Amino acid sequence: MAAGETQLYAKVSNKLKGRSTSSLLEPLLAMGFPAHTALKALAATGRKTAEEALHWLHCHCNDPSLDDPIPQEYALFLCPTGPLLEKLQEFWRESRRQCTRNKAHEIFPHITLCDFFTCEDHKVECLYEALKRAGDQVLGSFPTTVPLVLHSSVSYLGFFLNDSPADVIREFAMAFATEASILADCSVKPCTKQLHLTLAHKFYPHHQRTLEQLARAIPPGPGCQWTAALYSRDMRFVHYQTLKALFQYKPQNVDELILNPGDHIFVDPSQQEEASEGWVIGISRRTGCRGFLPENYTERASEADTWVKHRTYTFSLTVDLSSRRDGEASRRNGEFHPPRTSRVVSSVQALQATILRRSVLVVRHGERVDQIFGKLWLQQCSTPDGKYYRPDLNFPRSVPKRRNGIKDFENDPPLSSCGIFQSRLAGEALLDSGISITSVFVSPALRCVQTAKHILEELKLERKIKLRVEPGIFEWTKWEVGKTIPTLMTLEELKEANFNVDTNYRPACPVSSLIPAESYDDYVDRCAMSVERIISTCSQDLGVILIVSHGSALDSCTRPLLRLPSRESGDFAQLVRKIPSLGMCFCEENKKEGKWELVDPPVKTLTHGSNSAFNWRNWILGS
């Protein structure tokens, strides 16, 4: 515990004497619980029932901080309900599906009325009274409708509140701060800046237009009852990561945490030196205990999932006073559920066809074995009778069968083990990004087909989308070794090797049309024609066309789309040398302007260092 926190908790503990008891506190005191721990339990459970507080105390019987009078932090939010909340929740789901997660998904739809502040446990009921008094002061003047004005920038999207409705809401926030100071001795800072309801924050710039389209599907003034909601959180874990347990885990050692599905764990990223790979050290929200836990038993959760909902005040003259103060008690903390009404077709879904744009994602293949082990790599992994074996962990476990045996791999090498890992890592990141892959085109080179297969496996699409082998996007043949085109695997061989290839696809350029040592102009023309064919083949598909090819394709397959002239061959060669494994280029169609645009790829670059071969015998026994 930090020195500042210790002083604060000591100061709070001195004020625990001489307070009056409440109907919730009395039964806990009668059971023999100390007043400060009973009050802590009530505050931690939102002062709903004595039974909930009793359960919290039983769970925290081994909590080392149980006797510390640690106050909760509180904040006041203005939250929408009814049809507006439904539309916002639809936006939340669609924006996450189409544009991946952003900062706005960390908390429910809300307008912040005041910053987080501390309140001593024995004065929480005074805080509830402050909420009631402030609400009653502005109830008569609270606007029947709150106009929302959409505002968009490269990193923020949300609704702004202006004019007199915003003034009334600020007046309510100021009244709450004043009453909380008088009744609960709390220092509350009300929001005096531009009131806003955030829709998206810190998103990828190329998602801005999609998010704007989704936001415009939200009617500017749907029916809504606004509710002021008071939440609390544990001030000790504000800057921690929050994990949610997916499975039950029974400790194997005394320093491990017990996990139940749904448990939340607070993890400080800066205090993980003691943990082994695959494990983390965390503090259980359910028990308050600290220990090790297997990270793969958890998933990342939002901080707001651990917040406690206390009291609400609904601004509606048709709602009775008790409902206005304490409504929505049956709802889960941090979650808002719309009323059970008959649902019509979502306006978000109706606009989906116009929102989704055709996009082209060009990806370079992963690391190839000859890139690491040199031109004589095949000799290192071949037995005298022509069988394959694995001389180094960066060689793949196995290789597909080919009609001429292992010799066919000489100029058509497979991915290394690291190349497979790179491909899977990229596929995992693409899955997290939420992009929608609708079709896949690959160069016939084995390394490209393998890369596409592993990406699709991570996307859970390996059985849904077939690989369309397009020789037209094969490498510039001038860069290939030898005077002939490398022996490439046929569709039948690929199918036998368990690659889900589309045998009905008719490529723009058959393998037989590839010319050895072709000129640069011939190569550029071939790629341009192939990309044109790919786009026309997918003219009705809305989503991402994935092209897995060579480093050269990131230039030769995107410039035709962007209507840019080809580079000078020397500049082209210099550029391609700098493109890493799994390098990406992303183009998006702008139908309104009738052109394609280059935008940020949906995932970041994969960067890693070299790892040289190691012979323990030479190192230990050598001089």
Short mmCIF file of N, CA and C in Angstrom, two decimals, residues 156-212:
data_model
loop_
_atom_site.label_atom_id
_atom_site.label_comp_id
_atom_site.label_asym_id
_atom_site.label_seq_id
_atom_site.Cartn_x
_atom_site.Cartn_y
_atom_site.Cartn_z
N TYR A 156 -12.13 10.43 -32.34
CA TYR A 156 -13.29 10.52 -31.45
C TYR A 156 -14.57 10.63 -32.27
N LEU A 157 -15.59 9.93 -31.80
CA LEU A 157 -16.92 10.03 -32.39
C LEU A 157 -17.92 10.02 -31.24
N GLY A 158 -18.84 10.98 -31.25
CA GLY A 158 -19.82 11.01 -30.18
C GLY A 158 -20.86 12.09 -30.38
N PHE A 159 -21.81 12.13 -29.46
CA PHE A 159 -22.87 13.14 -29.48
C PHE A 159 -22.52 14.25 -28.49
N PHE A 160 -22.67 15.50 -28.94
CA PHE A 160 -22.50 16.65 -28.06
C PHE A 160 -23.88 17.15 -27.62
N LEU A 161 -23.93 17.67 -26.39
CA LEU A 161 -25.15 18.28 -25.87
C LEU A 161 -24.93 19.78 -25.78
N ASN A 162 -25.86 20.55 -26.35
CA ASN A 162 -25.68 22.00 -26.40
C ASN A 162 -26.90 22.73 -25.85
N ASP A 163 -26.77 24.05 -25.77
CA ASP A 163 -27.87 24.97 -25.46
C ASP A 163 -28.45 24.71 -24.07
N SER A 164 -29.74 25.06 -23.92
CA SER A 164 -30.36 25.03 -22.60
C SER A 164 -30.45 23.64 -21.98
N PRO A 165 -30.70 22.55 -22.74
CA PRO A 165 -30.71 21.22 -22.11
C PRO A 165 -29.38 20.91 -21.42
N ALA A 166 -28.27 21.26 -22.08
CA ALA A 166 -26.96 21.02 -21.47
C ALA A 166 -26.79 21.86 -20.21
N ASP A 167 -27.33 23.08 -20.21
CA ASP A 167 -27.22 23.94 -19.03
C ASP A 167 -27.96 23.34 -17.84
N VAL A 168 -29.15 22.76 -18.09
CA VAL A 168 -29.92 22.15 -17.01
C VAL A 168 -29.18 20.95 -16.43
N ILE A 169 -28.58 20.15 -17.31
CA ILE A 169 -27.85 18.96 -16.84
C ILE A 169 -26.62 19.38 -16.03
N ARG A 170 -25.94 20.45 -16.48
CA ARG A 170 -24.80 20.95 -15.70
C ARG A 170 -25.28 21.48 -14.34
N GLU A 171 -26.45 22.09 -14.33
CA GLU A 171 -27.01 22.60 -13.07
C GLU A 171 -27.27 21.44 -12.11
N PHE A 172 -27.75 20.32 -12.64
CA PHE A 172 -27.97 19.13 -11.81
C PHE A 172 -26.65 18.61 -11.25
N ALA A 173 -25.61 18.54 -12.09
CA ALA A 173 -24.31 18.06 -11.64
C ALA A 173 -23.75 18.97 -10.55
N MET A 174 -23.92 20.28 -10.72
CA MET A 174 -23.44 21.23 -9.72
C MET A 174 -24.22 21.09 -8.41
N ALA A 175 -25.54 20.88 -8.53
CA ALA A 175 -26.36 20.70 -7.32
C ALA A 175 -25.95 19.44 -6.57
N PHE A 176 -25.67 18.36 -7.31
CA PHE A 176 -25.22 17.12 -6.65
C PHE A 176 -23.90 17.34 -5.93
N ALA A 177 -22.96 18.04 -6.57
CA ALA A 177 -21.67 18.29 -5.95
C ALA A 177 -21.84 19.10 -4.65
N THR A 178 -22.73 20.07 -4.68
CA THR A 178 -22.96 20.89 -3.50
C THR A 178 -23.58 20.08 -2.37
N GLU A 179 -24.62 19.30 -2.70
CA GLU A 179 -25.29 18.50 -1.68
C GLU A 179 -24.36 17.42 -1.12
N ALA A 180 -23.55 16.82 -1.97
CA ALA A 180 -22.62 15.78 -1.51
C ALA A 180 -21.58 16.37 -0.57
N SER A 181 -21.18 17.60 -0.82
CA SER A 181 -20.22 18.26 0.05
C SER A 181 -20.82 18.54 1.42
N ILE A 182 -22.11 18.96 1.42
CA ILE A 182 -22.77 19.31 2.68
C ILE A 182 -23.14 18.07 3.48
N LEU A 183 -23.75 17.07 2.82
CA LEU A 183 -24.30 15.92 3.52
C LEU A 183 -23.28 14.82 3.79
N ALA A 184 -22.38 14.59 2.81
CA ALA A 184 -21.45 13.45 2.92
C ALA A 184 -20.00 13.88 3.08
N ASP A 185 -19.77 15.17 3.15
CA ASP A 185 -18.40 15.68 3.32
C ASP A 185 -17.48 15.19 2.20
N CYS A 186 -18.00 15.19 0.97
CA CYS A 186 -17.24 14.72 -0.20
C CYS A 186 -16.83 15.90 -1.06
N SER A 187 -15.67 15.79 -1.64
CA SER A 187 -15.19 16.81 -2.57
C SER A 187 -15.46 16.32 -3.99
N VAL A 188 -16.51 16.86 -4.61
CA VAL A 188 -16.96 16.40 -5.92
C VAL A 188 -16.69 17.48 -6.95
N LYS A 189 -16.09 17.07 -8.07
CA LYS A 189 -15.82 18.01 -9.16
C LYS A 189 -16.82 17.76 -10.28
N PRO A 190 -17.82 18.64 -10.42
CA PRO A 190 -18.81 18.42 -11.48
C PRO A 190 -18.23 18.72 -12.86
N CYS A 191 -18.81 18.12 -13.86
CA CYS A 191 -18.35 18.35 -15.23
C CYS A 191 -18.84 19.70 -15.72
N THR A 192 -17.92 20.57 -16.07
CA THR A 192 -18.28 21.91 -16.55
C THR A 192 -17.94 22.09 -18.03
N LYS A 193 -17.27 21.10 -18.63
CA LYS A 193 -16.89 21.21 -20.04
C LYS A 193 -18.03 20.76 -20.94
N GLN A 194 -17.73 20.56 -22.20
CA GLN A 194 -18.72 20.13 -23.19
C GLN A 194 -19.29 18.77 -22.78
N LEU A 195 -20.58 18.70 -22.55
CA LEU A 195 -21.21 17.42 -22.24
C LEU A 195 -21.28 16.58 -23.50
N HIS A 196 -20.97 15.30 -23.35
CA HIS A 196 -20.92 14.44 -24.53
C HIS A 196 -21.24 13.00 -24.17
N LEU A 197 -21.73 12.27 -25.15
CA LEU A 197 -21.96 10.84 -25.04
C LEU A 197 -21.06 10.17 -26.06
N THR A 198 -20.01 9.51 -25.62
CA THR A 198 -19.00 8.95 -26.51
C THR A 198 -19.52 7.70 -27.21
N LEU A 199 -19.32 7.65 -28.52
CA LEU A 199 -19.67 6.47 -29.32
C LEU A 199 -18.44 5.64 -29.64
N ALA A 200 -17.33 6.29 -29.95
CA ALA A 200 -16.08 5.58 -30.27
C ALA A 200 -14.92 6.50 -29.93
N HIS A 201 -13.84 5.88 -29.46
CA HIS A 201 -12.68 6.67 -29.02
C HIS A 201 -11.41 5.85 -29.24
N LYS A 202 -10.39 6.51 -29.78
CA LYS A 202 -9.10 5.87 -30.05
C LYS A 202 -9.28 4.65 -30.96
N PHE A 203 -9.85 4.90 -32.12
CA PHE A 203 -10.06 3.85 -33.12
C PHE A 203 -9.08 4.05 -34.27
N TYR A 204 -8.98 3.06 -35.14
CA TYR A 204 -8.12 3.18 -36.31
C TYR A 204 -8.69 4.27 -37.24
N PRO A 205 -7.85 5.16 -37.75
CA PRO A 205 -8.36 6.25 -38.60
C PRO A 205 -9.17 5.77 -39.80
N HIS A 206 -8.78 4.62 -40.39
CA HIS A 206 -9.50 4.17 -41.58
C HIS A 206 -10.90 3.64 -41.24
N HIS A 207 -11.24 3.55 -39.96
CA HIS A 207 -12.58 3.12 -39.56
C HIS A 207 -13.51 4.31 -39.34
N GLN A 208 -13.01 5.53 -39.46
CA GLN A 208 -13.81 6.70 -39.12
C GLN A 208 -15.09 6.77 -39.94
N ARG A 209 -14.99 6.58 -41.25
CA ARG A 209 -16.19 6.71 -42.09
C ARG A 209 -17.22 5.63 -41.78
N THR A 210 -16.75 4.41 -41.55
CA THR A 210 -17.67 3.33 -41.21
C THR A 210 -18.40 3.65 -39.90
N LEU A 211 -17.66 4.13 -38.90
CA LEU A 211 -18.28 4.48 -37.63
C LEU A 211 -19.28 5.62 -37.78
N GLU A 212 -18.95 6.60 -38.64
CA GLU A 212 -19.88 7.70 -38.88
C GLU A 212 -21.18 7.19 -39.50
#
